[in-house]
Coordinates of C-alpha atoms and ligand atoms in Angstrom, one line a residue:
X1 CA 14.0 -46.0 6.2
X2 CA 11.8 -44.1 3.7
X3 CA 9.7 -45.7 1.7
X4 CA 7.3 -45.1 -0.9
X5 CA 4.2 -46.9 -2.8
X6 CA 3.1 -46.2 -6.0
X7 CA -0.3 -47.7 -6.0
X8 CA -3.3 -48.5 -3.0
X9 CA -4.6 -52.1 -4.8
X10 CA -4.2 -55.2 -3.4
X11 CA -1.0 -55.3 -3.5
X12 CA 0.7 -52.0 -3.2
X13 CA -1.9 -51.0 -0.4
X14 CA -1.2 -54.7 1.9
X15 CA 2.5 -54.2 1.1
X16 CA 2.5 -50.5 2.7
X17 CA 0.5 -51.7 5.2
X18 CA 2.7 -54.4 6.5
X19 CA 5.7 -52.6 5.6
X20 CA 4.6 -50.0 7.9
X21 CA 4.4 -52.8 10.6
X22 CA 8.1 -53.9 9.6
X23 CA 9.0 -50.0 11.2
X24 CA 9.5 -48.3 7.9
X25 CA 7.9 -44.8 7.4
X26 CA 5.6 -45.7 4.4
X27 CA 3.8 -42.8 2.1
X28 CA 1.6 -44.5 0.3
X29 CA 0.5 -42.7 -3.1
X30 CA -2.4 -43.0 -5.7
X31 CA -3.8 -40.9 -8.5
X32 CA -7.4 -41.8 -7.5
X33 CA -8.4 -38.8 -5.3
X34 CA -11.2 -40.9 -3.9
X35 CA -9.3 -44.1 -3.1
X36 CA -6.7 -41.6 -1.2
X37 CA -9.7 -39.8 1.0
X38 CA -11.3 -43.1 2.2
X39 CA -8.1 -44.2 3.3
X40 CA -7.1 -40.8 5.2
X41 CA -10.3 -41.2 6.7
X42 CA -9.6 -44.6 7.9
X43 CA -11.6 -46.7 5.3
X44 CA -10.5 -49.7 2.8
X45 CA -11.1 -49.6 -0.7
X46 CA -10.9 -53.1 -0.7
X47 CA -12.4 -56.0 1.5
X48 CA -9.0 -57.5 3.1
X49 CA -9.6 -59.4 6.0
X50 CA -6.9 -58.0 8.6
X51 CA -5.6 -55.0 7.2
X52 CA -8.3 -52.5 8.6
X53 CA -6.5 -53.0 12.4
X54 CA -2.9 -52.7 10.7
X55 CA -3.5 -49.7 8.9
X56 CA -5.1 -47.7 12.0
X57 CA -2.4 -49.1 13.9
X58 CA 0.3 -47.6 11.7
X59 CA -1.1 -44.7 11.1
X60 CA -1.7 -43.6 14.7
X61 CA 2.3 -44.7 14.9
X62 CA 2.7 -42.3 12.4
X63 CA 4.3 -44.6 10.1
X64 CA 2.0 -44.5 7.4
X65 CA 0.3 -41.8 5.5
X66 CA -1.5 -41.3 1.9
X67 CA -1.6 -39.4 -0.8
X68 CA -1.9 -38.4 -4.2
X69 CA 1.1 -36.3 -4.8
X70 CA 4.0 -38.0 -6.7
X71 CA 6.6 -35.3 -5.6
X72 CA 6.2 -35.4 -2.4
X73 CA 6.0 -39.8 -2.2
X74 CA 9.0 -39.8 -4.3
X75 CA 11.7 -36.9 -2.3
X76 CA 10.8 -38.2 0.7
X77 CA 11.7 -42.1 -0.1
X78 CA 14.5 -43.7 -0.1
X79 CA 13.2 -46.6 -1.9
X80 CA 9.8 -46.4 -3.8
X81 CA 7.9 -49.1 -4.8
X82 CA 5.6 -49.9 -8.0
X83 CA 2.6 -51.6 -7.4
X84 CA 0.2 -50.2 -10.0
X85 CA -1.8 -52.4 -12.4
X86 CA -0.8 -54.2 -15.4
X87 CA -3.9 -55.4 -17.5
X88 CA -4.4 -57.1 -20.4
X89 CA -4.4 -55.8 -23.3
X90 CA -6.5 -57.4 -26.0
X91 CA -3.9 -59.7 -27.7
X92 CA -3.4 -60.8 -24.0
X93 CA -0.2 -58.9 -23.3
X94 CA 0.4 -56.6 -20.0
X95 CA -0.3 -52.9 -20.6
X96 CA 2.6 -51.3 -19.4
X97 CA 1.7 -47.7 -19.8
X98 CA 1.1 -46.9 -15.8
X99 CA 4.1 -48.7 -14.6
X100 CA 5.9 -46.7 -17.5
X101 CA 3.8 -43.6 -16.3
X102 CA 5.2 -43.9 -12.6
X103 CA 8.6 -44.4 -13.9
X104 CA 8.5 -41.0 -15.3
X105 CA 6.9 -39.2 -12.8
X106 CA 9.6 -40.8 -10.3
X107 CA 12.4 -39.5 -12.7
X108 CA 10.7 -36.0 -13.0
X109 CA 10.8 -35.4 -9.2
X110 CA 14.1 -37.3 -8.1
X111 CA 16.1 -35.4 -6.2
X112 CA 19.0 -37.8 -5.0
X113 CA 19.6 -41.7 -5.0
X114 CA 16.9 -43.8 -4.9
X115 CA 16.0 -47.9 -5.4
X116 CA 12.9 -48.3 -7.4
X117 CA 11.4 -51.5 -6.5
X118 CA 8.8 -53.1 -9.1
X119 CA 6.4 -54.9 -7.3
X120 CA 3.9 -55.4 -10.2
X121 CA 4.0 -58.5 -12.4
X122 CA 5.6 -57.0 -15.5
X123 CA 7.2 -59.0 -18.5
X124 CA 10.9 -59.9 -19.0
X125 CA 12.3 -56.9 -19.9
X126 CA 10.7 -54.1 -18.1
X127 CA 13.1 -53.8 -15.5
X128 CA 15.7 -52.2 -18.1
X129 CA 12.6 -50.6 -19.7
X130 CA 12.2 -48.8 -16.5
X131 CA 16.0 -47.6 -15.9
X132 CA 15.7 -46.4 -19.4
X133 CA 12.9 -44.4 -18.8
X134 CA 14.1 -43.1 -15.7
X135 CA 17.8 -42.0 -17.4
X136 CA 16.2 -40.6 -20.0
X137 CA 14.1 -38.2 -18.3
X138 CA 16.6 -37.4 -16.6
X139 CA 18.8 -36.8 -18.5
X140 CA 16.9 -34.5 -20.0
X141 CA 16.7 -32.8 -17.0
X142 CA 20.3 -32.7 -16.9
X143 CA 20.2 -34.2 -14.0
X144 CA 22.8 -37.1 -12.9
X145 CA 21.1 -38.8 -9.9
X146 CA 22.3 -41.9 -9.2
X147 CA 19.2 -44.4 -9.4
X148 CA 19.0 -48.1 -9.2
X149 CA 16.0 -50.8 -11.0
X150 CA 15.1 -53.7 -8.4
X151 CA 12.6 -56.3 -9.0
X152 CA 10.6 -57.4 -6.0
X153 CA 7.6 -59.5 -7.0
X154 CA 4.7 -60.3 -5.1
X155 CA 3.0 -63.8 -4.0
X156 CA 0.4 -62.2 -1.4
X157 CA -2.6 -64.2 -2.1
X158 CA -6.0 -62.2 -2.1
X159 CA -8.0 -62.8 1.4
X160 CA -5.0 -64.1 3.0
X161 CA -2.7 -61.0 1.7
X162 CA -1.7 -60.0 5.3
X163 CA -0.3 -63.2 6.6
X164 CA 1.3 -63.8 2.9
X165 CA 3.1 -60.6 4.1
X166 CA 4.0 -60.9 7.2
X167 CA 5.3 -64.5 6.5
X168 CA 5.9 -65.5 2.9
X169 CA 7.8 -68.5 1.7
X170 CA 9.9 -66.4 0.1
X171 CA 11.3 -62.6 -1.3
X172 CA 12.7 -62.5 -4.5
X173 CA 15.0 -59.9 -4.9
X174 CA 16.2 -59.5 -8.8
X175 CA 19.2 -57.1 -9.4
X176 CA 22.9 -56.5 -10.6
X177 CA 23.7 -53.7 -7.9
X178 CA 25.0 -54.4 -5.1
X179 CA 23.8 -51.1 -3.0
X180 CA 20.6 -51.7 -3.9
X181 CA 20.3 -55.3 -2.5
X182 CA 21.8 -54.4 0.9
X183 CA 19.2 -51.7 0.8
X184 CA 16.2 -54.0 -0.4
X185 CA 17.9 -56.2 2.7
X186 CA 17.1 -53.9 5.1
X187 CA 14.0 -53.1 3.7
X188 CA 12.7 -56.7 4.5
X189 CA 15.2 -56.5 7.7
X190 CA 12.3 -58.5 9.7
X191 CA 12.0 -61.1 7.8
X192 CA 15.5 -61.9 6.9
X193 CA 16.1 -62.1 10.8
X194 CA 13.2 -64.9 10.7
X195 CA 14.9 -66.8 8.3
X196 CA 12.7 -66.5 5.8
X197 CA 14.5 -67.6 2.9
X198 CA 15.6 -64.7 0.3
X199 CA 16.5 -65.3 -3.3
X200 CA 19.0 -62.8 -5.2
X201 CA 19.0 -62.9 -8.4
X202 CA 19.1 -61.1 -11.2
X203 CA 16.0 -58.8 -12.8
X204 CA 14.9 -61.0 -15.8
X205 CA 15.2 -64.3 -13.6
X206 CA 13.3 -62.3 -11.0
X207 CA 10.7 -61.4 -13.2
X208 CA 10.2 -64.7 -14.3
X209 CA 9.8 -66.5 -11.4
X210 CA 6.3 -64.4 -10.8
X211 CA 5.3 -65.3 -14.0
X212 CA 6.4 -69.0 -13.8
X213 CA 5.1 -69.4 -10.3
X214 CA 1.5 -68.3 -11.0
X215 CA 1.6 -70.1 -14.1
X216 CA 2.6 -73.3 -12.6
X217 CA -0.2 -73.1 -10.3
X218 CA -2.5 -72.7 -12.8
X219 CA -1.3 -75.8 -14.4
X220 CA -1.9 -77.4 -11.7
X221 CA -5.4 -76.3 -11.0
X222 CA -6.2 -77.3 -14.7
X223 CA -4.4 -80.5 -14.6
X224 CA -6.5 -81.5 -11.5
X225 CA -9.6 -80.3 -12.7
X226 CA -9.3 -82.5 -15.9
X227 CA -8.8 -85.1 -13.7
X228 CA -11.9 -84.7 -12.0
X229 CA -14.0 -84.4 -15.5
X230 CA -12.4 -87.9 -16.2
X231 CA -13.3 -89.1 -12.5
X232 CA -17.0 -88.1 -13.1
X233 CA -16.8 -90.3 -16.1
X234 CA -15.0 -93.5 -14.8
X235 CA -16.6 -93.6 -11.2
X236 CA -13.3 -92.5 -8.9
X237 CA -12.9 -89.6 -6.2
X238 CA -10.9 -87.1 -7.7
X239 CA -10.5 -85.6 -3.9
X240 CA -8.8 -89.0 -3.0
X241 CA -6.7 -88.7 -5.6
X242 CA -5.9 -85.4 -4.9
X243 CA -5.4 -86.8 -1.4
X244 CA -3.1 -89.4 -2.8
X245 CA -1.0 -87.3 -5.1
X246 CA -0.8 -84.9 -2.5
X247 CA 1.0 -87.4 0.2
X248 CA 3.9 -87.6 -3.0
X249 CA 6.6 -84.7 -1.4
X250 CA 7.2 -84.0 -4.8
X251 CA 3.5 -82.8 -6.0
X252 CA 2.5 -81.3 -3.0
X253 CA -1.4 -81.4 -1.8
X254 CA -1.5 -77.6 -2.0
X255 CA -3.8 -76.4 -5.1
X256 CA -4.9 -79.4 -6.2
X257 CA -9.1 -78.7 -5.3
X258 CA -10.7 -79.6 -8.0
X259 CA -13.9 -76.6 -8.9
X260 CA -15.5 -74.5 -11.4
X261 CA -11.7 -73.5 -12.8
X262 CA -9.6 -70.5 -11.7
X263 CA -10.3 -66.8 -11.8
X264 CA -8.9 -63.9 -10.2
X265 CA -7.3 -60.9 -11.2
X266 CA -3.8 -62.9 -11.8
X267 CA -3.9 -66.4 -12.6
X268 CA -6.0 -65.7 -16.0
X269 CA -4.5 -62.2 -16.8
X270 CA -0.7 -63.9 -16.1
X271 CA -1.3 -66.8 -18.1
X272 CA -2.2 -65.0 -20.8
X273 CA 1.0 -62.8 -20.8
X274 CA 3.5 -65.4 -20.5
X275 CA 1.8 -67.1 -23.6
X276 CA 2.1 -63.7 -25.1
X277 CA 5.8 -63.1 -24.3
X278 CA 6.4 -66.4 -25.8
X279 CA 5.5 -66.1 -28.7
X280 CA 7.2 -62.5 -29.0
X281 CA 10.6 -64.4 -28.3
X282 CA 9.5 -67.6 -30.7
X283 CA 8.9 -69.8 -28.0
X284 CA 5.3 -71.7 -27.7
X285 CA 4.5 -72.3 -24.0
X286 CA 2.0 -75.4 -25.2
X287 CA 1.6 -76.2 -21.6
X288 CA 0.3 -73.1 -20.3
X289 CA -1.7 -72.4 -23.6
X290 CA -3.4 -76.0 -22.8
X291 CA -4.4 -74.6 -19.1
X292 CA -5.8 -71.9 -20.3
X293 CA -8.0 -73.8 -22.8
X294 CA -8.8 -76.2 -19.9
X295 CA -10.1 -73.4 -17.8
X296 CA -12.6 -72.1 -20.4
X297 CA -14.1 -75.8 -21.0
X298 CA -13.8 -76.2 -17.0
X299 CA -16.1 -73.4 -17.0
X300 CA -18.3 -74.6 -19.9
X301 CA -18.6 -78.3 -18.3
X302 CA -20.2 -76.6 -15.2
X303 CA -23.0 -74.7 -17.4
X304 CA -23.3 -78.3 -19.0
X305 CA -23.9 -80.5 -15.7
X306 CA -26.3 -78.2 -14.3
X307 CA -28.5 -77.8 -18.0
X308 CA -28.3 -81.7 -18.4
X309 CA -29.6 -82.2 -15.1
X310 CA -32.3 -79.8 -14.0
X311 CA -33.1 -78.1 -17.7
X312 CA -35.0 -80.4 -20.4
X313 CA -33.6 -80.2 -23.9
X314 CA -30.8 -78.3 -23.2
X315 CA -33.0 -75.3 -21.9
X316 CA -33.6 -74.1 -18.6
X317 CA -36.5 -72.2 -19.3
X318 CA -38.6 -71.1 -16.6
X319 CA -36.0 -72.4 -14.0
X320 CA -34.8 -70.9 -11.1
X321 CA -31.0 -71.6 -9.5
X322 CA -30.2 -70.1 -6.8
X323 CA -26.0 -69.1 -6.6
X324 CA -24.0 -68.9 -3.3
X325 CA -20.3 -66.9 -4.0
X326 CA -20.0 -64.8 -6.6
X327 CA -16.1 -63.2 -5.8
X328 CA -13.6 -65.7 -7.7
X329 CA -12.8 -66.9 -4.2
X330 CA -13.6 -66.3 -0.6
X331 CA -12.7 -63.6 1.8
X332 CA -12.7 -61.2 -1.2
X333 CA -15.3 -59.0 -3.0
X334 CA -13.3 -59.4 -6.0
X335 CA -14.9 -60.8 -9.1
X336 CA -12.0 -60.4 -11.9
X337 CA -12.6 -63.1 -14.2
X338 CA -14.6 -65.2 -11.0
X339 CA -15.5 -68.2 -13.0
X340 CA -19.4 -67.1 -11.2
X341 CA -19.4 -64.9 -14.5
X342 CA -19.1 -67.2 -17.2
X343 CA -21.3 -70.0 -15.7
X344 CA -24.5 -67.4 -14.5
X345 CA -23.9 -66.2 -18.3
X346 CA -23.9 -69.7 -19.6
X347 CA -27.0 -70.7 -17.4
X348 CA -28.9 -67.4 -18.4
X349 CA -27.9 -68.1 -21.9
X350 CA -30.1 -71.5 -21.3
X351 CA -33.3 -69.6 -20.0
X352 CA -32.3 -69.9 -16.4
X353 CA -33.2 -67.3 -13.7
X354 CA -30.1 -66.5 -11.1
X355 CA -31.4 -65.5 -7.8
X356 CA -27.6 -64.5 -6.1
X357 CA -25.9 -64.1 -3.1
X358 CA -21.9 -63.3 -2.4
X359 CA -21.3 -61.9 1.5
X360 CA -18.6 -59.8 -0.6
X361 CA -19.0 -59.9 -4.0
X362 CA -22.5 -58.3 -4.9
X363 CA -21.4 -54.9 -5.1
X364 CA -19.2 -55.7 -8.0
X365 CA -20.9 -58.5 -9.5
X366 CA -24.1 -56.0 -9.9
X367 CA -22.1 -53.7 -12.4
X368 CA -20.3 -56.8 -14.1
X369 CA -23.8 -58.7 -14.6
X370 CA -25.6 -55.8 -15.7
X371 CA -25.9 -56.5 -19.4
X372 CA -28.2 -59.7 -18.0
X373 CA -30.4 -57.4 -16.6
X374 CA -33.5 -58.8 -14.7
X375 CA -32.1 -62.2 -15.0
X376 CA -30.0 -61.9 -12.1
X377 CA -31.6 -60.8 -8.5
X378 CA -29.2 -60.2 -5.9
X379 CA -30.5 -61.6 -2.1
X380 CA -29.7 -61.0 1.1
X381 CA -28.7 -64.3 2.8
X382 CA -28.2 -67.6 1.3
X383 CA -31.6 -68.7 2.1
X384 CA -33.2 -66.2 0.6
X385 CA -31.3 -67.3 -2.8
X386 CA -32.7 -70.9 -2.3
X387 CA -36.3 -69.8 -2.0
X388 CA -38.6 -71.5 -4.5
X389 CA -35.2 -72.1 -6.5
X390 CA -35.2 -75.6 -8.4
X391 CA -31.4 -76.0 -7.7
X392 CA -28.8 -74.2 -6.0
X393 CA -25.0 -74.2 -6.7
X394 CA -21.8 -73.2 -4.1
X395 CA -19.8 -71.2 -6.5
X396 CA -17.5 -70.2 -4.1
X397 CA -16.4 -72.2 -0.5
X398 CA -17.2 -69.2 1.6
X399 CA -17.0 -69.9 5.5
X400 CA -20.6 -69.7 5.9
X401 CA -21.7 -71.9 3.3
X402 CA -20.0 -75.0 4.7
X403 CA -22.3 -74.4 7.9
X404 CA -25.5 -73.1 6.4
X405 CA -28.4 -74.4 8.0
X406 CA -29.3 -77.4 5.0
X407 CA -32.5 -78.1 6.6
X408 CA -33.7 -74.5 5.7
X409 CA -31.9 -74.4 2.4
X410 CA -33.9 -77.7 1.7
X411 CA -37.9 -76.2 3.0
X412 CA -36.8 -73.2 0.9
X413 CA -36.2 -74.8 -2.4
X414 CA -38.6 -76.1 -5.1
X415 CA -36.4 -78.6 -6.2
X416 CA -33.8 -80.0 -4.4
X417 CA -30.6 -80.4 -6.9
X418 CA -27.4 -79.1 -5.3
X419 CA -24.3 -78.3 -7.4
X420 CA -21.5 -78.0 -5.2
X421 CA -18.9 -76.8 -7.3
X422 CA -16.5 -76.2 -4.5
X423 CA -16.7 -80.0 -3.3
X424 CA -17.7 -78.8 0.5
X425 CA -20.0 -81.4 1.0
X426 CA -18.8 -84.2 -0.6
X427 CA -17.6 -86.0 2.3
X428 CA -21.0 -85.2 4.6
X429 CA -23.4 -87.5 2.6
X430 CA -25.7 -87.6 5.6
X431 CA -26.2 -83.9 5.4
X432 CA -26.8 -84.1 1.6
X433 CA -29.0 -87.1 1.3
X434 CA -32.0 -85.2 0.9
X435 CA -30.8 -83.2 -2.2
X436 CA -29.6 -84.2 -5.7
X437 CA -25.9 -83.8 -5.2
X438 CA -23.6 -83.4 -7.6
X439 CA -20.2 -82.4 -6.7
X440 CA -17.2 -81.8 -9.2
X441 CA -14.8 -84.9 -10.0
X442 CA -17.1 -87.6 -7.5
Ligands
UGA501 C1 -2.5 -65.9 -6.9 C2 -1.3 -66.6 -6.3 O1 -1.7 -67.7 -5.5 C3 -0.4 -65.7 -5.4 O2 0.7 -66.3 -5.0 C4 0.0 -64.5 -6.3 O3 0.8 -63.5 -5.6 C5 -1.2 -63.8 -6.8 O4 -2.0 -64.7 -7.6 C6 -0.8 -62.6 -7.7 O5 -0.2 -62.8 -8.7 O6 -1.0 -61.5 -7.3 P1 -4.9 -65.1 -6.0 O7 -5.2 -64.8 -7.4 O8 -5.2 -64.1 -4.9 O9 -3.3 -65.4 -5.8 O10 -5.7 -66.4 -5.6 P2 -5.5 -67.9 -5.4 O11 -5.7 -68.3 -4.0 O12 -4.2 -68.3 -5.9 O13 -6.6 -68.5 -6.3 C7 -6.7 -68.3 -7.7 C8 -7.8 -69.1 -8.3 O14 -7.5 -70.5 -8.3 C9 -9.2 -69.0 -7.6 O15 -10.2 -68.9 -8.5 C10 -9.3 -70.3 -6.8 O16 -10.6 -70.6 -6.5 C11 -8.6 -71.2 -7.7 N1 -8.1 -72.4 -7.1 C12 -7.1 -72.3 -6.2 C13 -8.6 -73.7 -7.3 O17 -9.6 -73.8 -8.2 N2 -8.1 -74.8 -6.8 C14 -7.1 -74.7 -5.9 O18 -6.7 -75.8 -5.4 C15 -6.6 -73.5 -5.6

């Protein structure tokens, strides 16, 4: 089968990929010229850890190509895919406008039936918003294609977006025809012979479950992180209660770390728009609108425990703090909304000097810090960042920050207060005994 991708970020970009793998002859399209020419040339626009040996793979299968050119991606597919981004706008509602942009451009060069798939997280509603688009262009082409709206969204996880591919929970397939879900069937033909589980559904259910799915998550991340304020304050573990809840079937142990709050280019940005489409239909989604709140002052609390401890008066003049991770998590160089934003510009704010260092993340934490200026020095190695530092704080549980050599960390530093916002040595007090440790919820 045929298959088109509108869009080379994370997701449209893994979901080609590993489509390719599945056997499918993928075109995968962009407007970015210069995303489109690193990838011909073999490159990643992104840091993705796995999808550099896929992609060559596929393409010297000749199974997967790129480009920009929207005519050719959408007559040569049988089913194209949406995967382009859906920011927020101001008032916290997804922009629409390049979802809405591809759907016209697909209807301008249809030239028989096709299944557009909408991968991107999109609001209740813009299913039909896209089949309208599409009939009315063409019908102003006087064109009568046959054309049917499918929503397909994505759960890949950033850093572990190839295995979330290759072997997800589940695929949610959301619509009322049924030629397009026997084609969507053999789309995902691989994994439906692995049992992995499908849903079928309709579009508006299908759209919600993405948004209720990250949302939930986020709630839980919030929930356990205000556990862990109120764990500082009453002498308990908040890992072992994580632990504890965890071993309950019905909570699950799975994102319940307790840390600096949750960033990312979805969890914030998805929040926000299911609090926004609530309130468009009347509804107030308190509990969500509470998570969100619990993020920022998650955030705040950090800035707070590190000023009350090493700073005097609330200042942190002429101190220096050395931060490890700056991408909102590992394995990534993102840094959409990383909470290593808000906390360096709280910690600045006090006086504070950052000396940084992210094994991904500098590149695009050197634009998104820049109105800091000189306050922020980027390092080369996590050892660097601790030299003459008063404190240093693991902002994100990177691999090689669980194993850095403490010893030299330790010579390095001026003072020896460690933040370890992540919780990664908590449970090694021998290796931590040296250092002021503060951890997040212990
Ligand atoms: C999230 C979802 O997990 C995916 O299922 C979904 O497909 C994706 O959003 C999306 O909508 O595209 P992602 O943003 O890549 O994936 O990252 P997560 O691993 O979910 O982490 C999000 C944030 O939560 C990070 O800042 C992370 O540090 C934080 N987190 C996660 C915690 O603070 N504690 C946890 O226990 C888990």
């Amino acid at each position: 089968m045929n298959i088109g991708v509108v869009g080379t970020g994370y997701v449209g970009l893994v979901q080609g990929v590993i489509l390719s793998e599945f056997g499918m002859n993928v075109i995968c399209m962009d407007v970015d010229e210069g995303k489109i020419d690193m990838l011909k040339r073999g490159k990643i626009p992104i840091y993705e850890p796995g999808l550099k040996e896929l992609l060559d793979k596929n393409v010297q299968a000749k199974r997967l190509r790129f480009t920009t050119d929207m005519k050719e991606t959408t007559e040569n597919s049988d089913v194209i895919f949406i995967a382009v981004g859906t920011p927020p706008k101001e008032d916290g509602s997804a922009d629409l406008q390049y979802v809405l942009q591809v759907a016209e451009d697909i209807a301008k060069n249809m030239n028989g039936y096709k299944v557009v798939g909408n991968k991107s997280t999109v609001p209740v509603g813009t299913g039909k918003l896209v089949q309208k688009t599409i009939k009315s262009i063409l019908d102003k082409r006087g064109m009568n294609y046959e054309f049917d709206v499918v929503s397909n969204p994505e759960f890949l996880r950033e850093g572990k977006a190839v295995k979330d591919c290759l072997t997800p929970d589940r695929v949610v397939i959301g619509t009322e025809s049924d030629k397009a879900r026997e084609i969507m069937k053999n789309v995902y033909d691989v994994l439906y012979i692995n049992q992995t589980p499908f849903v079928f559904t309709n579009i508006e259910t299908a759209e919600m479950i993405k948004y209720a799915s990250n949302a939930f998550l986020a709630v839980k991340i919030s929930y356990i992180n205000e556990m862990a304020l109120l764990s500082e304050k009453v002498g308990a573990d908040v890992q072992e209660i994580a632990r504890a809840m965890g071993m309950d079937e019905r909570i699950s142990p799975k994102f319940l770390q307790a840390g600096p709050g949750f960033g990312g280019s979805c969890f914030p940005k998805d929040t926000k728009a299911i609090v926004d489409i609530g309130k468009k239909y009347g509804e107030d989604m308190i509990v969500i609108e509470a998570a969100i709140k619990a993020n920022e002052k998650q955030k705040q609390k950090m800035v707070e425990k590190i000023v009350n401890n090493v700073g005097e008066q609330g200042s942190l003049e002429g101190r220096t703090i050395g931060v490890l991770g700056l991408s909102f998590k590992p394995e990534t160089d993102d840094m959409r909304e990383a909470p290593s934003i808000d906390i360096i510009e709280g910690l600045v704010k006090a006086g504070a000097k950052i000396q940084s260092y992210c094994p991904q993340g500098m590149k695009e934490a050197k634009w998104r810090l820049e109105h800091l200026g000189n306050s922020v020095k980027y390092t080369s190695n996590e050892y660097e960042a601790a030299k003459e530092a008063n404190a240093i704080v693991i902002m994100t549980e990177w691999y090689q920050f669980r194993e850095m050599n403490l010893e030299k960390i330790k010579e390095n530093m001026k003072d020896r207060y460690l933040f370890d916002l992540r919780n990664i040595y908590s449970k090694r007090e021998k290796l931590v005994s040296d250092f002021k440790y503060f951890g997040v919820g212990n």
